[in-house]
Amino acid sequence: MARRKMSDVETLEEMFWSDVELEDSSDSWWDSDEEKKEEPDTADRLDLGDVQVKAEPSSSDGAEPPPTSHDSSSSLSGDRAAEADEDYVPPVPLRSSGRGRAPAPKRTTTTHKKARKRQKVSSSAHQQQGEDCWHTIEELDTEPGCPLFIPKKNPGPQIDSTKSWSPLSLFKLFFSAYTIREIIKNTNENAQRLLAAGKKFKWSPLTVGDFYKFLAIIIFSGLVQVPSKPDFWRTKWPYNFPFPRSCMTRDRFESILWSLHLSNIKKDEENEQKKGTPHYDRLFKLKPLYDDIRVACKAHFQPMREICIDERMVASKARIDFKQFMRDKPTRFGYKLFVLADSRTGYTWNFFIYQGKSAVVQEEGLGATSVMDLMDFGLLGKGYHLYVDNFYSSPFLFQKLASNSTAACGTIRQNLVGFPKTTLNNLPRSAQRGEMRWIRKDGLLFIKWKDTKEVAVCSTFHKSFSGATVKRRVKEAGHWVVKDIPVPDSVKDYNKFMGGVDLSDALIQYYSVRNKTMKWYKTFFYHFIDISVVNSFIMFKMLAEKREEKAISQRQFREKLMEELILESKGETACPQPSTSFSAQPGAFKCPGSVPRYFGGTAEEKRRICVWCKQNGSKRKTPLYCPKCNVALCLQPDRNCFEDYHKKV
């Protein structure tokens, strides 16, 4: 049968419904609200109530498919078609973008962004499923095991406290007679070398008495500040100081200062020839004073249980390769020292000078290497509590210290390897002051605590929270009030015991003898004097407290030390040097009055096997011997073969 020609309305219907049937599901994110509003209007205009929109699913018995839109449209009556032609309104054409193409409709992305965010959160939660999560302050923590405190010696000064110790006798523990003789010998040789090179100044050989006067004037310069050293000898007001002029002339003092040399001249020249090779020693000009001071600091004092490690800056702007710059330190330019100090007293127990990067440091990191170099476990013992800042702290270091029976605590950086990465129940950014989260991992306690800022702390021996509080200013209802907020035990102890090195720095800076100099090793000479004076003062103060006597101030201690140095230079010793050992009583030795001496000129020459160590089954070499018995004997901080041999043989 011949097919009749479709009207315009029928043609538009066919085009419309073919688009509806072919619509892709991928367009579901388009602006569906506008389509929903437009569809009823279009349907009303076209009067499509009798049109079948979607085809029924085909049956399995091979039935014919439903009629198409052509068959449905053919059933319309002529009157209805004419009526549709009258009501037809042509569609409004979309504005072109200028290139013959209509612009794409706007997308609503807010809903889909939220959906993607929910998907990301759910995926991260799925990844973290089964991991440990951060615990709140209400959750109880178990008490961790702490190593028993067993020091090698009784904490405190390792000298006979029953004797009377003067400031000079304590100072001589660090500036020993051997060290002073070596400095005098090297200074005299350096003065002769300068004179041979054409330098013109008056010189007479330096003696022990002159050196004691020289030290007294240097200590005096820390008490009285003048623009320059020659002002001490000015006779006009207000510089009319009687003390320096009464014991030494200005020219004599300056000639000693110019010629001051700490190391051996010949060995120093040999070391300079090795410059640029691995055998070159940058710090050779400081020896033997540098080594003797470090040994003396460890030998004459046993730290308390709480110790700390931190950096110290010795101010200098010398042009030398191991000078450092530290932005956050009060002294930004200078030489950096790593220092282990007693947290309660500020006693400098061990230190070393940082010489720059090295291949050994790169493997474990400078922080871990520095701590292990300073922690002399053979002299300290077990059970010490070490406090460090985030420059040193790491899970690797703390586990290494725990294997050596040493507890550790300190602030830590959250981007380190081993720090928990889980975010389940993490401390929120909007946390109130005093909120905390804690977690235990691999035997370590990690804590996040909100103070003014978020603080991260790691510890091997603390409990997460025991009810401690700290006073802080908190803003409430527009007013600042002081409140007690909860604080973790590790944070409280860290604030209490981390300031040992800072306390030592403060004691040094009060009356520092540091002066301007053109030689970098003289800067360290001044600093070694400061360390010796401050450590002597700390020991003097502890001995006075033990005898229940009134302690004197550091200024009075330095004044007394100056007075005794002048008397010592004149041969008028006010108080004899007491014994440095608890068991060293008069007459206890088989040869009383015996003093150990070196086989050679230094501690590195002509070493012999110790007789007492050999009798006990071990062979150790020593540079010392007893001049009366003529036998080699050890004299170390951890073993005193010299004393044991004379008591038992």
XYZ file of C-alpha atoms in Angstrom:
649
model
C 0.000 0.000 0.000
C 1.258 3.414 -0.878
C 2.662 5.362 2.084
C 1.213 8.813 2.585
C 3.468 11.828 2.847
C 4.270 12.940 6.441
C 3.352 16.372 7.548
C 5.809 18.795 9.149
C 4.566 17.943 12.625
C 5.121 14.239 12.038
C 8.649 14.899 10.831
C 9.498 16.889 13.976
C 8.015 14.139 16.153
C 10.193 11.549 14.514
C 13.334 13.662 14.982
C 12.494 14.370 18.647
C 11.807 10.798 19.722
C 14.796 9.409 17.864
C 16.989 11.773 19.949
C 15.334 10.599 23.177
C 15.928 6.945 22.377
C 19.562 7.465 21.400
C 20.490 9.597 24.461
C 23.722 8.307 26.089
C 23.988 7.682 29.811
C 27.360 9.429 29.913
C 25.573 12.771 29.667
C 23.966 12.329 33.063
C 26.214 14.949 34.609
C 24.825 17.679 32.370
C 22.377 20.197 33.671
C 19.401 17.869 34.156
C 17.250 20.484 35.876
C 16.893 22.581 32.748
C 15.983 19.499 30.679
C 13.277 18.533 33.139
C 11.757 21.974 32.813
C 11.941 21.974 29.023
C 10.485 18.483 28.408
C 6.914 19.165 29.669
C 6.762 22.409 27.693
C 7.770 20.641 24.506
C 5.282 17.891 25.131
C 2.474 20.394 25.623
C 3.335 22.194 22.431
C 3.438 18.978 20.411
C 0.495 17.238 22.156
C 2.276 13.859 22.266
C 0.005 12.172 24.772
C -0.954 9.329 22.410
C 2.573 8.682 21.137
C 4.416 5.597 22.380
C 7.818 6.759 23.715
C 9.796 3.575 24.321
C 9.634 0.183 22.651
C 8.649 -2.839 24.704
C 11.312 -5.499 25.129
C 11.142 -8.226 22.534
C 9.770 -11.568 23.645
C 11.713 -14.772 23.377
C 9.063 -16.556 21.244
C 9.950 -14.566 18.141
C 6.952 -12.179 18.280
C 7.012 -9.207 16.054
C 8.505 -6.032 17.475
C 6.189 -3.189 18.403
C 5.318 -0.663 15.744
C 7.744 2.129 15.084
C 7.099 5.809 15.381
C 6.129 5.872 11.700
C 3.222 3.498 12.309
C 2.105 5.395 15.379
C 2.217 8.694 13.629
C 0.155 7.346 10.739
C -2.764 6.742 13.102
C -3.193 10.451 13.742
C -6.331 11.890 12.169
C -6.208 14.701 9.699
C -8.048 17.067 12.012
C -5.552 16.409 14.814
C -2.639 17.009 12.427
C -4.132 20.258 11.255
C -4.718 21.272 14.841
C -1.085 20.538 15.639
C -0.006 22.654 12.680
C -1.933 25.617 14.038
C -0.483 25.288 17.567
C 3.069 24.716 16.374
C 5.635 27.171 17.692
C 9.049 27.031 16.024
C 11.960 26.348 18.441
C 14.163 29.266 19.413
C 17.587 28.839 17.760
C 20.585 28.718 20.100
C 23.114 31.520 19.870
C 26.135 30.534 17.906
C 29.619 30.923 19.313
C 30.635 32.717 16.110
C 32.132 29.639 14.442
C 28.982 27.878 13.290
C 28.717 25.729 16.455
C 26.390 26.076 19.450
C 28.098 26.348 22.866
C 28.045 23.359 25.182
C 25.605 23.582 28.099
C 27.002 24.430 31.552
C 28.058 21.614 33.828
C 27.215 21.449 37.483
C 30.419 20.055 39.072
C 29.718 20.710 42.776
C 27.864 17.468 43.310
C 30.455 15.455 41.432
C 33.353 17.064 43.378
C 31.713 15.995 46.625
C 31.204 12.534 45.214
C 34.851 12.256 44.218
C 35.896 13.554 47.683
C 33.717 10.929 49.389
C 35.227 8.320 47.136
C 38.771 9.457 48.068
C 38.020 9.422 51.784
C 36.459 6.007 51.588
C 39.411 4.680 49.601
C 41.932 6.070 52.108
C 39.931 4.591 54.967
C 39.968 1.301 53.112
C 43.745 1.503 52.776
C 44.150 2.262 56.457
C 41.880 -0.533 57.539
C 43.760 -2.713 59.984
C 46.364 -0.064 60.885
C 46.896 1.409 64.338
C 45.157 4.681 64.998
C 45.950 7.655 67.203
C 44.564 7.418 70.738
C 42.996 10.201 72.757
C 43.814 11.370 76.260
C 40.946 9.315 77.716
C 42.408 6.016 76.487
C 44.734 4.408 79.017
C 48.358 3.625 78.226
C 50.552 0.901 79.699
C 53.618 1.800 81.746
C 56.692 1.155 79.543
C 59.828 -0.509 80.794
C 62.664 1.792 81.841
C 66.322 0.692 82.187
C 67.650 0.672 85.722
C 70.008 3.546 86.498
C 73.421 1.962 87.132
C 76.182 4.570 86.596
C 79.832 3.593 86.530
C 80.528 5.952 89.459
C 78.488 7.837 91.993
C 77.007 10.962 90.355
C 78.792 14.169 91.238
C 82.414 15.368 91.471
C 84.924 12.504 91.336
C 87.296 14.014 93.914
C 87.839 13.612 97.612
C 85.046 15.727 99.086
C 86.525 15.516 102.585
C 89.442 17.723 101.538
C 89.387 21.482 101.172
C 89.319 22.457 97.492
C 90.195 25.993 96.436
C 89.160 27.540 93.089
C 92.734 27.204 91.803
C 93.024 23.548 92.808
C 89.813 22.779 90.888
C 90.970 24.813 87.886
C 94.203 22.814 87.763
C 92.189 19.647 87.216
C 91.436 20.943 83.720
C 94.593 22.973 83.045
C 97.016 20.385 84.333
C 100.703 20.988 84.974
C 101.624 18.904 81.916
C 99.290 20.916 79.662
C 100.691 24.212 80.938
C 104.287 23.038 80.391
C 103.486 22.047 76.811
C 101.871 25.421 76.084
C 104.857 27.262 77.573
C 107.364 25.198 75.545
C 105.437 25.694 72.271
C 104.983 29.411 72.936
C 108.706 29.931 73.504
C 109.510 28.081 70.279
C 106.970 30.134 68.361
C 108.416 33.391 69.739
C 111.908 32.393 68.559
C 110.503 31.570 65.136
C 108.798 34.985 64.911
C 111.992 36.770 65.917
C 113.948 34.803 63.336
C 111.386 35.825 60.699
C 112.097 39.524 61.377
C 109.368 40.421 63.873
C 110.517 43.077 66.315
C 109.303 42.839 69.898
C 110.876 42.356 73.310
C 110.896 38.770 74.429
C 112.146 36.807 77.395
C 111.438 33.082 77.898
C 107.959 32.424 79.248
C 107.839 30.804 82.703
C 105.078 29.110 84.693
C 104.713 32.195 86.916
C 104.327 34.470 83.898
C 101.732 32.138 82.420
C 99.674 32.197 85.645
C 99.746 35.996 85.593
C 98.734 35.910 81.945
C 95.733 33.699 82.806
C 94.754 36.001 85.695
C 94.629 39.028 83.379
C 92.532 37.111 80.828
C 90.019 36.112 83.525
C 89.996 39.727 84.737
C 89.039 40.837 81.203
C 85.833 38.829 81.557
C 84.870 40.705 84.710
C 85.746 44.223 83.516
C 84.868 45.219 79.963
C 87.003 47.806 78.168
C 87.069 48.793 74.479
C 90.515 47.233 73.942
C 93.094 45.324 75.956
C 95.675 48.183 76.235
C 93.067 50.233 78.134
C 93.787 48.084 81.194
C 97.182 49.811 81.455
C 95.991 53.377 80.948
C 96.637 55.700 83.887
C 94.021 58.325 83.072
C 90.546 58.271 84.499
C 88.347 56.235 84.169
C 90.783 53.489 83.086
C 93.073 53.712 86.085
C 93.124 49.970 86.940
C 95.837 49.025 89.452
C 95.644 45.232 88.955
C 97.104 44.604 85.488
C 99.926 47.132 85.958
C 100.902 45.674 89.314
C 101.713 42.189 87.992
C 102.679 42.554 84.308
C 103.498 45.316 81.836
C 101.428 45.883 78.740
C 104.267 45.008 76.348
C 104.947 41.740 78.162
C 101.268 40.753 78.040
C 100.974 41.553 74.324
C 104.180 39.719 73.450
C 102.863 36.585 75.210
C 99.521 36.959 73.439
C 101.201 37.345 70.018
C 103.478 34.345 70.539
C 100.875 32.044 72.146
C 100.970 28.650 70.429
C 99.343 25.440 71.640
C 100.733 22.719 69.366
C 104.216 21.455 68.669
C 105.926 23.605 66.008
C 107.653 20.807 64.065
C 104.621 18.503 64.059
C 102.450 21.431 63.088
C 104.601 22.034 60.001
C 104.427 18.329 59.121
C 100.660 18.445 59.414
C 100.446 21.476 57.109
C 102.268 19.507 54.415
C 99.447 16.944 54.521
C 96.826 19.557 53.694
C 94.430 18.286 51.039
C 94.931 14.644 51.998
C 92.808 12.426 54.296
C 95.629 12.450 56.882
C 95.399 16.212 57.434
C 94.201 17.176 60.918
C 92.291 20.461 60.902
C 92.352 20.769 64.684
C 96.018 19.973 65.221
C 96.803 23.538 66.333
C 94.518 22.984 69.357
C 96.305 19.905 70.634
C 97.202 18.745 73.252
C 94.965 21.221 75.135
C 91.821 20.142 73.239
C 92.272 16.461 74.133
C 93.312 17.141 77.732
C 90.282 19.340 78.442
C 87.878 16.701 77.102
C 89.503 13.922 79.132
C 89.487 16.048 82.293
C 85.815 16.977 81.906
C 84.838 13.301 81.790
C 87.267 12.110 84.457
C 86.393 14.476 87.314
C 82.587 14.451 87.184
C 79.862 11.832 86.828
C 76.587 13.250 85.444
C 73.229 12.796 87.116
C 70.608 10.574 85.495
C 69.244 13.321 83.216
C 71.599 14.508 80.465
C 71.068 16.423 77.226
C 72.838 17.054 73.928
C 72.683 20.275 71.951
C 74.789 22.583 69.771
C 76.909 25.455 71.012
C 78.235 28.346 68.946
C 81.591 30.000 69.618
C 81.350 33.423 67.981
C 83.808 34.126 65.174
C 83.841 35.606 61.682
C 87.211 34.170 60.704
C 87.644 33.010 57.134
C 87.999 29.299 57.759
C 86.285 26.380 56.089
C 84.576 24.865 59.145
C 82.965 28.101 60.324
C 79.188 27.658 60.483
C 76.060 29.796 60.167
C 73.007 28.992 62.319
C 70.058 31.274 61.759
C 68.106 30.427 64.924
C 71.001 30.761 67.385
C 71.795 33.985 69.289
C 75.340 33.632 67.922
C 74.759 33.067 64.223
C 78.352 32.995 62.916
C 81.089 30.942 64.483
C 82.355 27.469 65.251
C 79.823 24.788 66.120
C 80.375 22.445 69.028
C 78.252 19.410 69.903
C 77.979 19.309 73.690
C 76.745 16.743 76.214
C 75.886 18.453 79.491
C 74.348 17.530 82.815
C 70.740 18.735 82.750
C 70.581 19.738 86.410
C 73.909 21.543 86.869
C 74.970 22.569 83.341
C 78.348 20.801 83.673
C 79.997 20.291 80.258
C 80.809 16.573 80.357
C 81.804 15.950 76.743
C 82.061 17.953 73.520
C 83.699 17.984 70.118
C 84.198 20.568 67.382
C 82.251 20.104 64.155
C 84.679 20.185 61.208
C 82.194 19.949 58.332
C 80.709 17.169 56.223
C 82.360 13.779 56.099
C 81.636 10.462 54.397
C 81.041 8.660 57.692
C 78.320 11.093 58.729
C 76.349 10.701 55.494
C 75.428 7.065 56.224
C 73.537 7.473 59.500
C 73.058 11.240 59.555
C 74.872 13.919 61.481
C 72.402 13.865 64.382
C 72.714 10.143 65.134
C 76.496 10.128 64.612
C 77.000 13.088 66.952
C 74.949 11.505 69.731
C 76.758 8.180 69.544
C 80.148 9.947 69.562
C 79.259 11.940 72.677
C 77.650 9.055 74.576
C 80.670 7.298 76.080
C 78.769 4.285 77.415
C 81.919 2.812 78.972
C 82.245 5.824 81.295
C 78.582 6.684 81.772
C 77.009 3.310 82.539
C 73.387 2.262 82.103
C 69.985 3.811 82.674
C 70.679 7.430 81.680
C 67.814 9.600 80.391
C 68.956 11.501 77.307
C 67.036 14.543 76.011
C 67.605 15.890 72.487
C 65.780 18.196 70.074
C 64.377 17.387 66.638
C 67.780 17.795 64.943
C 68.944 14.529 66.550
C 65.696 12.615 67.231
C 64.841 9.681 64.998
C 63.305 6.232 65.592
C 66.575 4.668 64.417
C 68.639 6.577 67.003
C 66.224 5.949 69.880
C 66.153 2.213 69.212
C 69.949 2.190 69.030
C 70.158 3.987 72.390
C 67.639 1.555 73.892
C 69.887 -1.343 72.864
C 72.628 0.331 74.967
C 70.329 0.585 78.028
C 69.837 4.340 77.590
C 66.391 5.950 77.566
C 65.742 8.841 75.189
C 63.158 11.574 74.734
C 62.891 14.532 72.397
C 60.894 16.482 69.878
C 60.748 14.849 66.459
C 59.997 15.797 62.873
C 56.907 14.124 61.458
C 58.414 13.504 58.018
C 61.090 11.111 59.302
C 61.193 7.456 58.377
C 59.517 5.452 61.126
C 57.082 8.145 62.256
C 53.471 6.816 62.126
C 51.806 7.884 58.883
C 48.264 6.886 59.818
C 45.649 9.644 59.921
C 42.941 7.689 61.727
C 41.742 9.797 64.673
C 44.545 12.260 64.002
C 44.863 15.536 65.928
C 42.594 18.002 64.062
C 43.838 21.353 62.902
C 41.200 23.116 64.971
C 42.257 21.332 68.175
C 42.027 23.255 71.412
C 45.047 23.993 73.554
C 45.882 20.928 75.606
C 44.455 18.276 73.256
C 46.734 15.367 72.444
C 46.989 12.125 70.480
C 49.386 9.258 71.119
C 50.371 5.985 69.517
C 52.906 3.242 70.230
C 54.962 1.730 67.419
C 58.045 -0.509 67.555
C 58.556 0.132 71.259
C 58.419 3.935 70.855
C 55.792 6.384 72.072
C 54.786 9.117 69.603
C 52.739 12.055 70.890
C 51.074 15.017 69.211
C 50.163 17.796 71.623
C 48.549 21.142 70.849
C 50.146 24.098 72.617
C 50.440 27.365 70.728
C 51.329 25.086 67.810
C 51.285 21.351 67.327
C 54.240 19.624 69.023
C 55.438 16.114 68.165
C 57.468 14.181 70.757
C 59.010 10.707 70.780
C 60.059 8.788 73.898
C 61.207 5.326 74.904
C 60.416 5.435 78.623
C 57.441 7.744 79.198
C 53.778 7.002 79.665
C 51.427 8.936 77.381
C 49.587 10.840 80.128
C 49.537 10.676 83.926
C 47.366 13.669 84.794
C 50.045 16.378 84.739
C 48.999 19.946 83.940
C 50.712 23.168 82.957
C 49.543 26.766 83.203
C 48.764 28.532 79.935
C 46.965 31.722 78.957
C 43.740 30.906 77.114
C 41.258 33.335 75.564
C 37.688 32.826 76.779
C 34.774 35.143 76.013
C 37.172 37.766 74.704
C 39.393 37.766 77.814
C 42.739 36.097 78.509
C 42.682 33.813 81.536
C 45.292 31.470 83.026
C 44.151 27.860 83.032
C 45.620 24.462 83.829
C 45.703 22.408 80.646
C 46.775 18.754 80.424
C 50.336 18.085 79.278
C 51.986 14.744 78.347
C 54.660 13.454 80.705
C 57.275 13.466 77.948
C 56.653 17.132 77.108
C 56.833 18.163 80.762
C 60.141 16.345 81.345
C 61.545 17.621 78.054
C 60.923 21.235 79.073
C 62.509 20.551 82.450
C 65.677 18.695 81.442
C 66.494 19.849 77.916
C 68.127 23.126 79.039
C 71.414 21.737 80.349
C 73.515 23.032 77.447
C 71.651 26.356 77.500
C 72.411 26.668 81.213
C 76.086 25.987 80.526
C 76.092 28.603 77.734
C 74.508 31.146 80.062
C 77.105 30.539 82.780
C 79.873 30.962 80.213
C 78.454 34.126 78.671
C 78.067 35.938 82.002
C 81.837 36.495 82.319
C 83.256 35.165 79.058
C 86.945 35.855 78.433
C 86.560 35.732 74.651
C 88.409 38.525 72.837
C 89.052 39.521 69.246
C 91.956 37.737 67.652
C 93.427 37.103 64.215
C 94.182 33.442 64.973
C 91.293 30.984 64.996
C 92.927 28.632 67.519
C 93.186 31.453 70.070
C 89.393 31.757 69.976
C 89.189 28.154 71.152
C 91.886 28.811 73.763
C 89.613 31.455 75.309
C 86.641 29.104 75.149
C 88.555 26.285 76.839
C 89.367 28.680 79.691
C 85.643 29.455 80.004
C 84.742 25.754 80.101
C 87.383 25.067 82.750
C 86.308 27.982 84.960
C 82.582 27.179 84.732
C 83.065 23.457 85.387
C 85.326 24.292 88.339
C 82.688 26.653 89.706
C 79.955 23.986 89.411
C 82.088 21.465 91.281
C 83.019 24.055 93.934
C 79.342 24.855 94.435
C 78.342 21.185 94.769
C 81.108 20.546 97.308
C 79.945 23.522 99.362
C 76.354 22.249 99.341
C 77.529 18.809 100.425
C 79.372 20.340 103.380
C 76.306 22.524 104.061
C 78.305 25.693 103.510
C 77.137 28.879 101.869
C 77.935 28.846 98.184
C 79.549 31.839 96.502
C 78.592 33.395 93.184
C 80.502 32.843 89.958
C 81.858 36.395 90.065
C 83.263 35.825 93.554
C 84.683 32.484 92.395
C 86.524 34.161 89.505
C 87.850 36.890 91.775
C 89.180 34.276 94.187
C 90.702 32.323 91.296
C 92.520 35.427 90.034
C 93.925 36.076 93.485
C 95.198 32.511 93.827
C 96.765 32.593 90.353
C 98.797 35.669 91.337
C 99.880 34.020 94.599
C 100.797 30.844 92.700
C 102.939 32.847 90.277
C 104.901 34.210 93.255
C 105.334 30.780 94.825
C 102.937 31.567 97.685
C 100.424 28.746 97.338
C 97.572 29.365 99.754
C 96.198 25.814 99.709
C 97.993 22.600 98.572
C 96.502 20.501 95.784
C 94.291 17.806 97.379
C 94.045 14.287 96.083
C 91.749 13.657 93.094
C 90.762 10.152 94.238
C 88.483 9.031 97.058
C 90.773 6.204 98.092
C 94.056 8.059 97.690
C 95.045 8.655 101.289
C 98.531 9.705 102.459
C 100.746 6.685 103.000
C 98.503 4.326 101.052
C 101.079 3.924 98.259
C 104.195 1.818 98.568
C 106.171 4.763 97.165
C 104.480 7.905 98.534
C 104.844 11.081 96.545
C 105.224 9.265 93.244
C 103.797 11.164 90.249
C 103.257 9.470 86.867
C 105.366 10.741 83.991
C 105.445 10.267 80.230
C 107.996 8.095 78.460
C 108.199 10.625 75.622
C 107.301 14.231 75.061
C 103.596 13.592 74.351
C 100.968 10.966 75.083
C 101.470 9.454 71.608
C 105.188 8.703 71.899
C 106.972 5.644 73.374
C 104.011 3.634 74.638
C 104.670 0.537 76.755
C 102.511 -2.372 77.950
C 100.931 -1.697 81.344
C 102.334 -4.027 84.009
C 99.119 -4.204 86.041
C 96.931 -4.898 82.988
C 99.319 -7.646 81.915
C 99.032 -9.312 85.330
C 95.233 -9.283 84.964
C 95.322 -10.988 81.583
C 95.050 -8.043 79.161
C 97.718 -6.176 77.227
C 97.155 -2.425 77.025
C 99.776 0.131 76.095
C 100.246 3.348 78.035
C 102.555 6.373 77.706
C 102.816 6.761 81.527
C 105.162 5.176 84.036
C 106.096 5.456 87.720
C 109.540 7.101 87.982
C 110.279 5.429 91.354
C 109.159 1.914 90.426
C 110.160 2.304 86.742
C 107.112 0.380 85.479
C 104.498 1.337 82.863
C 101.041 1.899 84.358
C 97.668 3.083 82.976
C 95.889 6.161 84.259
C 92.491 6.381 82.565
C 89.062 7.640 83.708
C 87.683 4.079 83.741
C 90.747 2.362 85.238
C 93.509 3.614 87.537
C 96.259 1.002 87.290
C 98.716 3.464 88.800
C 96.794 3.481 92.093
C 95.866 -0.227 92.071
C 99.460 -1.279 91.464
C 100.889 0.754 94.361
C 98.140 -0.361 96.771
C 98.309 -4.097 96.111
C 101.851 -4.829 94.977
